């Protein structure tokens, strides 16, 4: 199994322009990152294009990795999610029903997902549990599917500003819980 | 500042930024602030690290083979090159910076006598004076090579190397140490000039390194560099 330390080493070698480290990193991480792209975009050809952008970015920006202080999978997943949502925002109209994507999700974590320390996972889960179910759901959808305040407001049948206030309060609560 | 009655502070802005909930103009304004505000960048990094476990539920999907082929072909166009040459790809500013760095730091490289042995060295010692690590710096490649002397690492923890630049009290993570043997860490170009005059420190952290971008565990040893 590829460990976080292995992935970190690959990133360090990629910063030094090591092609073989790059293909090893692709083979070890592309399934998870493609999963992220598909989840956000729900469109295979767009997800494939964004995956190419992600790895081009990794190749050129590997030396930025250390600055973030992130664990390697956190850095990679964050990068993938950011680029996928950027692509989503360039669309004019939504082309999907997000529910269908969420229903497809498989709860079984793969070997790469396990790279995120389980203590971190337990912490965010416990704090999300302290939020009202509907609000925790909104945070989750914003994170996983890149839903906007407008989409979340429509989904929950509340005015835009109400959703914004809800979510900001929830993020504040989450912050307080996470720093406890 | 951060109270339950004030849901619009930077903590929340940072979370909204990470979640992509800010609209385009708010996002742009936030990014402008991020460029100059290290504290704000830290809030962003902390939210990124704390929210990322939510992505655990996303299933892995094997991308089609043609994507791999396309990516590898794109990458193959960039030959392996010395790190400083890569600066040329980021535009005029990059070129100017690279030339300045080249003049001051890579003089020997330009004259064709590249010395890839460490030029300065730090002994990281613990409170009781035991040498824990020796870190050597290879200026042409911006690499720090770390050799471990005493085994101080608690069970289930990893060692993380930090740089505190002269005149700053904010540590910047340089990366994690290998579980055993030598570790080579390449310092990002923008902070490399601060290594010689800064303080390096080693902390013990959870596997994968500090989740917050700041040391979270005990600082085990510190040191500064001296010319060899």
Tab-separated table of C-alpha atoms in Angstrom:
chain	number	residue	atom	x	y	z
A	1	UNK	CA	0.000	0.000	0.000
A	2	UNK	CA	1.160	3.514	-0.738
A	3	UNK	CA	1.680	5.386	2.525
A	4	UNK	CA	1.444	9.164	3.023
A	5	UNK	CA	5.232	9.166	3.408
A	6	UNK	CA	5.580	7.481	-0.016
A	7	UNK	CA	3.309	10.078	-1.609
A	8	UNK	CA	5.184	12.888	0.073
A	9	UNK	CA	8.453	11.538	-1.280
A	10	UNK	CA	6.967	11.371	-4.790
A	11	UNK	CA	5.884	15.011	-4.533
A	12	UNK	CA	9.383	16.012	-3.408
A	13	UNK	CA	10.889	14.169	-6.373
A	14	UNK	CA	8.370	15.723	-8.757
A	15	UNK	CA	9.519	19.155	-7.568
A	16	UNK	CA	12.937	18.088	-8.855
A	17	UNK	CA	11.419	17.114	-12.222
A	18	UNK	CA	11.432	13.361	-11.764
A	19	UNK	CA	9.199	11.836	-14.448
A	20	UNK	CA	9.056	8.385	-12.898
A	21	UNK	CA	7.973	9.787	-9.527
A	22	UNK	CA	5.245	11.637	-11.415
A	23	UNK	CA	3.848	8.499	-13.040
A	24	UNK	CA	4.050	6.660	-9.713
A	25	UNK	CA	2.077	9.479	-8.077
A	26	UNK	CA	-0.485	9.372	-10.867
A	27	UNK	CA	-0.951	5.634	-10.444
A	28	UNK	CA	-1.248	5.927	-6.674
A	29	UNK	CA	-3.640	8.888	-6.510
A	30	UNK	CA	-5.544	9.368	-9.793
A	31	UNK	CA	-8.469	7.129	-8.794
A	32	UNK	CA	-9.240	9.247	-5.754
A	33	UNK	CA	-8.762	12.548	-7.587
A	34	UNK	CA	-10.852	11.378	-10.541
A	35	UNK	CA	-13.542	10.355	-8.029
A	36	UNK	CA	-13.468	13.909	-6.630
A	37	UNK	CA	-13.769	15.442	-10.137
A	38	UNK	CA	-16.647	13.150	-11.074
A	39	UNK	CA	-18.434	13.830	-7.833
A	40	UNK	CA	-18.255	17.590	-8.290
A	41	UNK	CA	-18.871	17.683	-12.043
A	42	UNK	CA	-20.975	14.559	-12.690
A	43	UNK	CA	-19.769	14.634	-16.259
A	44	UNK	CA	-17.067	12.242	-17.442
A	45	UNK	CA	-15.524	14.295	-20.206
A	46	UNK	CA	-15.273	17.410	-18.050
A	47	UNK	CA	-13.877	15.335	-15.183
A	48	UNK	CA	-11.232	13.904	-17.529
A	49	UNK	CA	-10.214	17.380	-18.666
A	50	UNK	CA	-10.000	18.662	-15.110
A	51	UNK	CA	-7.951	15.610	-14.082
A	52	UNK	CA	-5.412	16.580	-16.743
A	53	UNK	CA	-5.332	20.137	-15.403
A	54	UNK	CA	-4.827	18.813	-11.871
A	55	UNK	CA	-1.808	16.712	-12.786
A	56	UNK	CA	-0.325	19.497	-14.893
A	57	UNK	CA	-0.680	21.711	-11.812
A	58	UNK	CA	0.942	19.072	-9.600
A	59	UNK	CA	3.865	18.837	-12.022
A	60	UNK	CA	4.417	22.579	-12.073
A	61	UNK	CA	3.557	23.406	-8.460
A	62	UNK	CA	4.964	20.477	-6.509
A	63	UNK	CA	7.363	22.848	-4.789
A	64	UNK	CA	4.384	24.700	-3.262
A	65	UNK	CA	3.383	21.606	-1.362
A	66	UNK	CA	5.543	22.158	1.713
A	67	UNK	CA	4.318	25.747	2.167
A	68	UNK	CA	0.772	24.635	2.966
A	69	UNK	CA	1.843	22.328	5.786
A	70	UNK	CA	-0.748	19.852	4.505
A	71	UNK	CA	-0.456	16.112	4.525
A	72	UNK	CA	0.051	14.928	0.943
A	73	UNK	CA	-3.474	13.598	0.307
A	74	UNK	CA	-4.972	16.759	1.823
A	75	UNK	CA	-2.951	18.854	-0.594
A	76	UNK	CA	-3.919	16.699	-3.580
A	77	UNK	CA	-7.628	16.416	-2.750
A	78	UNK	CA	-7.852	20.157	-1.995
A	79	UNK	CA	-6.192	20.967	-5.318
A	80	UNK	CA	-8.496	18.578	-7.194
A	81	UNK	CA	-11.624	19.895	-5.524
A	82	UNK	CA	-10.647	23.533	-6.155
A	83	UNK	CA	-10.059	22.977	-9.859
A	84	UNK	CA	-13.223	20.890	-10.259
A	85	UNK	CA	-15.358	23.560	-8.566
A	86	UNK	CA	-13.669	26.289	-10.643
A	87	UNK	CA	-14.785	24.356	-13.717
A	88	UNK	CA	-18.277	23.927	-12.268
A	89	UNK	CA	-18.559	27.698	-11.753
A	90	UNK	CA	-17.710	28.410	-15.387
A	91	UNK	CA	-20.835	26.542	-16.461
A	92	UNK	CA	-23.846	28.694	-17.223
A	93	UNK	CA	-26.581	26.362	-15.998
A	94	UNK	CA	-26.447	23.237	-13.857
A	95	UNK	CA	-26.436	20.111	-16.006
A	96	UNK	CA	-27.212	17.621	-13.325
A	97	UNK	CA	-29.293	16.611	-10.419
A	98	UNK	CA	-26.763	16.473	-7.645
A	99	UNK	CA	-28.808	13.909	-5.701
A	100	UNK	CA	-27.965	11.270	-8.262
A	101	UNK	CA	-24.273	11.807	-7.666
A	102	UNK	CA	-24.546	11.698	-3.919
A	103	UNK	CA	-26.537	8.481	-4.119
A	104	UNK	CA	-23.746	6.924	-6.124
A	105	UNK	CA	-21.247	7.576	-3.357
A	106	UNK	CA	-19.747	4.526	-1.790
A	107	UNK	CA	-19.096	4.852	1.917
A	108	UNK	CA	-16.272	2.349	1.891
A	109	UNK	CA	-13.030	4.318	2.076
A	110	UNK	CA	-10.376	3.203	-0.372
A	111	UNK	CA	-6.724	2.816	0.547
A	112	UNK	CA	-5.930	6.387	-0.465
A	113	UNK	CA	-8.728	7.848	1.592
A	114	UNK	CA	-7.177	6.186	4.592
A	115	UNK	CA	-4.238	8.508	4.115
A	116	UNK	CA	-6.342	11.072	5.985
A	117	UNK	CA	-5.684	10.355	9.645
A	118	UNK	CA	-8.682	8.702	11.243
A	119	UNK	CA	-8.457	11.029	14.259
A	120	UNK	CA	-9.027	14.004	11.950
A	121	UNK	CA	-12.019	12.259	10.455
A	122	UNK	CA	-13.510	11.484	13.866
A	123	UNK	CA	-13.095	15.127	14.901
A	124	UNK	CA	-14.923	16.674	11.958
A	125	UNK	CA	-17.623	14.006	12.129
A	126	UNK	CA	-18.235	14.657	15.826
A	127	UNK	CA	-18.446	18.401	15.181
A	128	UNK	CA	-20.758	17.967	12.193
A	129	UNK	CA	-22.996	15.838	14.415
A	130	UNK	CA	-23.398	18.797	16.754
A	131	UNK	CA	-25.000	20.816	13.936
A	132	UNK	CA	-28.654	20.479	13.013
A	133	UNK	CA	-28.978	17.762	10.388
A	134	UNK	CA	-30.132	20.129	7.622
A	135	UNK	CA	-27.222	22.486	8.241
A	136	UNK	CA	-24.639	19.731	8.390
A	137	UNK	CA	-26.079	18.510	5.114
A	138	UNK	CA	-25.633	21.975	3.585
A	139	UNK	CA	-21.965	22.120	4.668
A	140	UNK	CA	-21.413	18.644	3.246
A	141	UNK	CA	-23.046	19.525	-0.083
A	142	UNK	CA	-21.039	22.729	-0.379
A	143	UNK	CA	-17.859	20.745	0.229
A	144	UNK	CA	-18.611	17.645	-1.821
A	145	UNK	CA	-20.625	19.040	-4.709
A	146	UNK	CA	-19.637	22.696	-4.749
A	147	UNK	CA	-23.245	23.832	-4.255
A	148	UNK	CA	-23.725	27.597	-3.973
A	149	UNK	CA	-25.769	29.526	-1.401
A	150	UNK	CA	-28.413	29.914	-4.094
A	151	UNK	CA	-28.615	26.182	-4.801
A	152	UNK	CA	-28.646	25.332	-1.103
A	153	UNK	CA	-31.391	27.904	-0.440
A	154	UNK	CA	-33.530	26.432	-3.225
A	155	UNK	CA	-32.943	22.916	-1.939
A	156	UNK	CA	-34.038	23.822	1.581
A	157	UNK	CA	-36.807	26.185	0.442
A	158	UNK	CA	-35.492	29.206	2.351
A	159	UNK	CA	-34.526	32.701	1.153
A	160	UNK	CA	-30.925	33.177	0.049
A	161	UNK	CA	-30.036	35.428	2.985
A	162	UNK	CA	-31.491	32.965	5.471
A	163	UNK	CA	-29.330	30.224	4.023
A	164	UNK	CA	-26.296	32.470	4.187
A	165	UNK	CA	-26.963	33.302	7.866
A	166	UNK	CA	-27.631	29.629	8.691
A	167	UNK	CA	-24.470	28.449	7.112
A	168	UNK	CA	-22.249	31.181	8.520
A	169	UNK	CA	-23.524	30.404	12.021
A	170	UNK	CA	-22.934	26.712	11.385
A	171	UNK	CA	-19.371	27.375	10.250
A	172	UNK	CA	-18.796	29.437	13.369
A	173	UNK	CA	-20.097	26.556	15.509
A	174	UNK	CA	-17.937	24.133	13.604
A	175	UNK	CA	-14.929	26.362	14.215
A	176	UNK	CA	-15.652	26.532	17.962
A	177	UNK	CA	-16.065	22.773	18.114
A	178	UNK	CA	-12.931	22.036	16.099
A	179	UNK	CA	-10.778	24.298	18.275
A	180	UNK	CA	-12.148	22.915	21.560
B	1	UNK	CA	-13.154	38.985	17.851
B	2	UNK	CA	-14.349	35.444	17.387
B	3	UNK	CA	-17.574	35.176	19.302
B	4	UNK	CA	-20.838	33.412	18.625
B	5	UNK	CA	-22.450	36.801	17.929
B	6	UNK	CA	-19.980	37.644	15.241
B	7	UNK	CA	-20.389	35.060	12.517
B	8	UNK	CA	-18.733	37.239	9.886
B	9	UNK	CA	-15.155	37.199	11.086
B	10	UNK	CA	-12.183	35.973	9.110
B	11	UNK	CA	-12.567	32.427	10.391
B	12	UNK	CA	-15.936	32.225	8.686
B	13	UNK	CA	-14.759	34.077	5.587
B	14	UNK	CA	-11.904	31.584	5.314
B	15	UNK	CA	-14.348	28.673	5.605
B	16	UNK	CA	-16.641	30.202	2.977
B	17	UNK	CA	-13.619	30.675	0.744
B	18	UNK	CA	-12.552	27.047	1.176
B	19	UNK	CA	-16.116	25.864	0.493
B	20	UNK	CA	-16.329	28.131	-2.598
B	21	UNK	CA	-19.393	29.884	-1.156
B	22	UNK	CA	-18.146	33.425	-1.797
B	23	UNK	CA	-19.395	34.984	-4.998
B	24	UNK	CA	-16.902	35.899	-7.705
B	25	UNK	CA	-16.158	39.441	-6.506
B	26	UNK	CA	-15.956	38.474	-2.813
B	27	UNK	CA	-13.676	35.614	-3.764
B	28	UNK	CA	-11.404	37.915	-5.707
B	29	UNK	CA	-11.226	40.389	-2.815
B	30	UNK	CA	-10.426	37.559	-0.422
B	31	UNK	CA	-7.655	36.285	-2.690
B	32	UNK	CA	-6.137	39.765	-2.846
B	33	UNK	CA	-6.011	39.814	0.958
B	34	UNK	CA	-4.605	36.270	1.055
B	35	UNK	CA	-1.556	37.300	-0.931
B	36	UNK	CA	-0.303	39.608	1.834
B	37	UNK	CA	-1.784	38.045	4.938
B	38	UNK	CA	0.025	34.970	6.239
B	39	UNK	CA	-2.410	34.670	9.146
B	40	UNK	CA	-5.342	34.477	6.759
B	41	UNK	CA	-3.526	31.880	4.645
B	42	UNK	CA	-3.110	29.834	7.794
B	43	UNK	CA	-6.846	29.977	8.499
B	44	UNK	CA	-7.482	28.749	4.958
B	45	UNK	CA	-4.980	25.918	5.301
B	46	UNK	CA	-6.499	24.913	8.621
B	47	UNK	CA	-10.017	24.747	7.201
B	48	UNK	CA	-8.755	22.802	4.188
B	49	UNK	CA	-7.139	20.250	6.480
B	50	UNK	CA	-10.119	20.028	8.798
B	51	UNK	CA	-12.758	19.674	6.091
B	52	UNK	CA	-10.882	17.251	3.851
B	53	UNK	CA	-12.053	14.113	5.726
B	54	UNK	CA	-15.511	14.856	4.282
B	55	UNK	CA	-14.036	13.755	0.945
B	56	UNK	CA	-13.402	10.289	2.386
B	57	UNK	CA	-16.878	9.270	1.319
B	58	UNK	CA	-16.099	9.935	-2.343
B	59	UNK	CA	-15.442	6.636	-4.046
B	60	UNK	CA	-12.384	6.070	-6.167
B	61	UNK	CA	-12.927	5.742	-9.894
B	62	UNK	CA	-10.294	4.511	-12.316
B	63	UNK	CA	-9.780	7.183	-14.980
B	64	UNK	CA	-9.611	5.922	-18.579
B	65	UNK	CA	-6.177	5.002	-19.956
B	66	UNK	CA	-6.224	7.773	-22.568
B	67	UNK	CA	-6.184	10.408	-19.814
B	68	UNK	CA	-2.990	8.919	-18.385
B	69	UNK	CA	-1.438	8.867	-21.856
B	70	UNK	CA	-2.386	12.504	-22.473
B	71	UNK	CA	-1.024	13.668	-19.120
B	72	UNK	CA	2.247	11.773	-19.500
B	73	UNK	CA	2.685	13.176	-23.021
B	74	UNK	CA	2.158	16.714	-21.740
B	75	UNK	CA	4.665	16.224	-18.937
B	76	UNK	CA	7.224	14.603	-21.231
B	77	UNK	CA	7.527	17.928	-23.057
B	78	UNK	CA	9.140	19.412	-19.959
B	79	UNK	CA	12.584	17.886	-19.733
B	80	UNK	CA	14.209	17.258	-16.402
B	81	UNK	CA	15.943	20.527	-15.679
B	82	UNK	CA	17.804	22.215	-12.846
B	83	UNK	CA	15.255	23.830	-10.535
B	84	UNK	CA	16.381	27.391	-11.183
B	85	UNK	CA	15.719	27.077	-14.916
B	86	UNK	CA	12.088	26.310	-14.199
B	87	UNK	CA	11.644	29.835	-12.881
B	88	UNK	CA	11.715	30.964	-16.504
B	89	UNK	CA	8.318	29.488	-17.086
B	90	UNK	CA	6.536	31.766	-14.656
B	91	UNK	CA	7.027	34.975	-16.552
B	92	UNK	CA	9.028	38.132	-16.450
B	93	UNK	CA	8.996	38.498	-12.676
B	94	UNK	CA	10.149	34.920	-12.399
B	95	UNK	CA	13.006	35.634	-14.749
B	96	UNK	CA	14.045	38.734	-12.854
B	97	UNK	CA	13.938	36.911	-9.538
B	98	UNK	CA	15.763	33.916	-10.972
B	99	UNK	CA	18.531	36.137	-12.304
B	100	UNK	CA	18.926	37.881	-8.985
B	101	UNK	CA	19.020	34.576	-7.193
B	102	UNK	CA	21.377	33.240	-9.831
B	103	UNK	CA	23.788	36.127	-9.323
B	104	UNK	CA	23.795	35.866	-5.547
B	105	UNK	CA	23.253	32.200	-4.912
B	106	UNK	CA	24.149	30.304	-8.035
B	107	UNK	CA	27.336	32.087	-8.988
B	108	UNK	CA	29.264	28.818	-8.910
B	109	UNK	CA	26.592	27.096	-10.985
B	110	UNK	CA	26.814	29.702	-13.743
B	111	UNK	CA	30.562	29.419	-13.789
B	112	UNK	CA	30.155	25.710	-14.348
B	113	UNK	CA	31.526	24.518	-11.052
B	114	UNK	CA	28.448	23.204	-9.325
B	115	UNK	CA	29.178	22.139	-5.799
B	116	UNK	CA	26.491	19.764	-4.633
B	117	UNK	CA	27.880	19.199	-1.173
B	118	UNK	CA	26.330	20.952	1.827
B	119	UNK	CA	27.716	24.477	2.271
B	120	UNK	CA	26.307	25.210	5.678
B	121	UNK	CA	25.112	23.105	8.487
B	122	UNK	CA	22.993	23.214	11.621
B	123	UNK	CA	23.119	20.969	14.634
B	124	UNK	CA	19.681	20.608	16.127
B	125	UNK	CA	20.078	19.996	19.805
B	126	UNK	CA	17.494	19.243	22.437
B	127	UNK	CA	17.160	21.073	25.758
B	128	UNK	CA	19.620	18.759	27.443
B	129	UNK	CA	22.196	19.471	24.752
B	130	UNK	CA	21.977	16.138	22.952
B	131	UNK	CA	22.487	16.492	19.205
B	132	UNK	CA	19.382	15.066	17.585
B	133	UNK	CA	19.890	15.950	13.953
B	134	UNK	CA	22.419	17.507	11.666
B	135	UNK	CA	20.970	19.410	8.738
B	136	UNK	CA	23.151	20.448	5.808
B	137	UNK	CA	22.134	22.860	3.058
B	138	UNK	CA	23.055	22.462	-0.611
B	139	UNK	CA	22.518	26.011	-1.960
B	140	UNK	CA	22.421	25.296	-5.733
B	141	UNK	CA	19.497	22.907	-5.408
B	142	UNK	CA	17.871	24.495	-2.326
B	143	UNK	CA	18.030	21.149	-0.626
B	144	UNK	CA	18.355	20.423	3.057
B	145	UNK	CA	19.816	17.043	3.883
B	146	UNK	CA	19.035	15.784	7.348
B	147	UNK	CA	20.839	13.069	9.192
B	148	UNK	CA	19.386	11.696	12.381
B	149	UNK	CA	21.578	11.005	15.384
B	150	UNK	CA	19.343	10.283	18.336
B	151	UNK	CA	16.010	8.542	18.149
B	152	UNK	CA	13.603	10.806	19.958
B	153	UNK	CA	10.446	10.116	18.048
B	154	UNK	CA	7.460	8.996	20.148
B	155	UNK	CA	5.478	5.972	18.962
B	156	UNK	CA	3.004	6.788	16.175
B	157	UNK	CA	4.366	10.313	15.591
B	158	UNK	CA	6.457	11.828	12.823
B	159	UNK	CA	9.104	14.546	12.869
B	160	UNK	CA	8.432	17.781	11.012
B	161	UNK	CA	11.056	20.376	10.109
B	162	UNK	CA	10.226	24.084	10.405
B	163	UNK	CA	11.938	27.291	9.430
B	164	UNK	CA	11.493	30.453	11.464
B	165	UNK	CA	12.877	33.262	9.323
B	166	UNK	CA	14.970	35.957	11.003
B	167	UNK	CA	12.701	38.653	12.424
B	168	UNK	CA	9.607	36.477	12.148
B	169	UNK	CA	7.940	34.330	14.734
B	170	UNK	CA	5.838	32.312	12.326
B	171	UNK	CA	7.276	28.888	11.560
B	172	UNK	CA	6.928	27.629	7.999
B	173	UNK	CA	6.819	23.874	7.487
B	174	UNK	CA	9.649	22.533	5.360
B	175	UNK	CA	8.355	18.986	5.372
B	176	UNK	CA	8.418	15.693	7.193
B	177	UNK	CA	11.442	13.579	8.014
B	178	UNK	CA	11.796	10.032	6.791
B	179	UNK	CA	11.132	7.386	9.430
B	180	UNK	CA	14.777	6.391	9.163
B	181	UNK	CA	17.957	7.237	7.300
B	182	UNK	CA	18.693	10.451	5.437
B	183	UNK	CA	15.958	12.891	4.477
B	184	UNK	CA	16.324	15.347	1.602
B	185	UNK	CA	13.920	18.249	1.582
B	186	UNK	CA	13.769	20.758	-1.218
B	187	UNK	CA	13.035	24.223	0.152
B	188	UNK	CA	10.584	26.283	-1.952
B	189	UNK	CA	12.463	29.002	-3.832
B	190	UNK	CA	10.596	31.847	-2.151
B	191	UNK	CA	11.730	30.883	1.328
B	192	UNK	CA	15.154	29.451	0.471
B	193	UNK	CA	16.982	32.789	0.956
B	194	UNK	CA	15.823	32.838	4.610
B	195	UNK	CA	17.332	29.489	5.528
B	196	UNK	CA	20.893	30.633	6.188
B	197	UNK	CA	19.874	33.301	8.734
B	198	UNK	CA	16.769	31.632	10.129
B	199	UNK	CA	16.237	29.124	12.900
B	200	UNK	CA	15.251	25.569	12.103
B	201	UNK	CA	13.197	23.529	14.525
B	202	UNK	CA	11.918	20.023	14.700
B	203	UNK	CA	8.555	19.093	16.211
B	204	UNK	CA	6.760	15.827	16.700
B	205	UNK	CA	3.436	15.653	14.863
B	206	UNK	CA	0.656	13.221	13.975
B	207	UNK	CA	1.253	10.984	10.928
B	208	UNK	CA	1.062	13.080	7.782
B	209	UNK	CA	2.378	16.128	9.629
B	210	UNK	CA	0.782	19.057	11.394
B	211	UNK	CA	-2.831	19.443	10.262
B	212	UNK	CA	-2.844	23.164	11.006
B	213	UNK	CA	0.205	24.546	9.223
B	214	UNK	CA	1.743	25.362	12.617
B	215	UNK	CA	3.604	23.019	14.967
B	216	UNK	CA	1.025	21.198	17.070
B	217	UNK	CA	3.319	18.852	18.982
B	218	UNK	CA	6.323	19.366	21.200
B	219	UNK	CA	9.326	21.230	19.738
B	220	UNK	CA	12.123	18.712	20.220
B	221	UNK	CA	15.124	20.680	19.033
B	222	UNK	CA	16.182	23.903	17.351
B	223	UNK	CA	19.326	25.158	15.641
B	224	UNK	CA	20.808	27.741	13.293
B	225	UNK	CA	23.061	27.299	10.286
B	226	UNK	CA	26.792	27.953	10.215
B	227	UNK	CA	29.116	27.854	7.234
B	228	UNK	CA	31.010	24.601	6.973
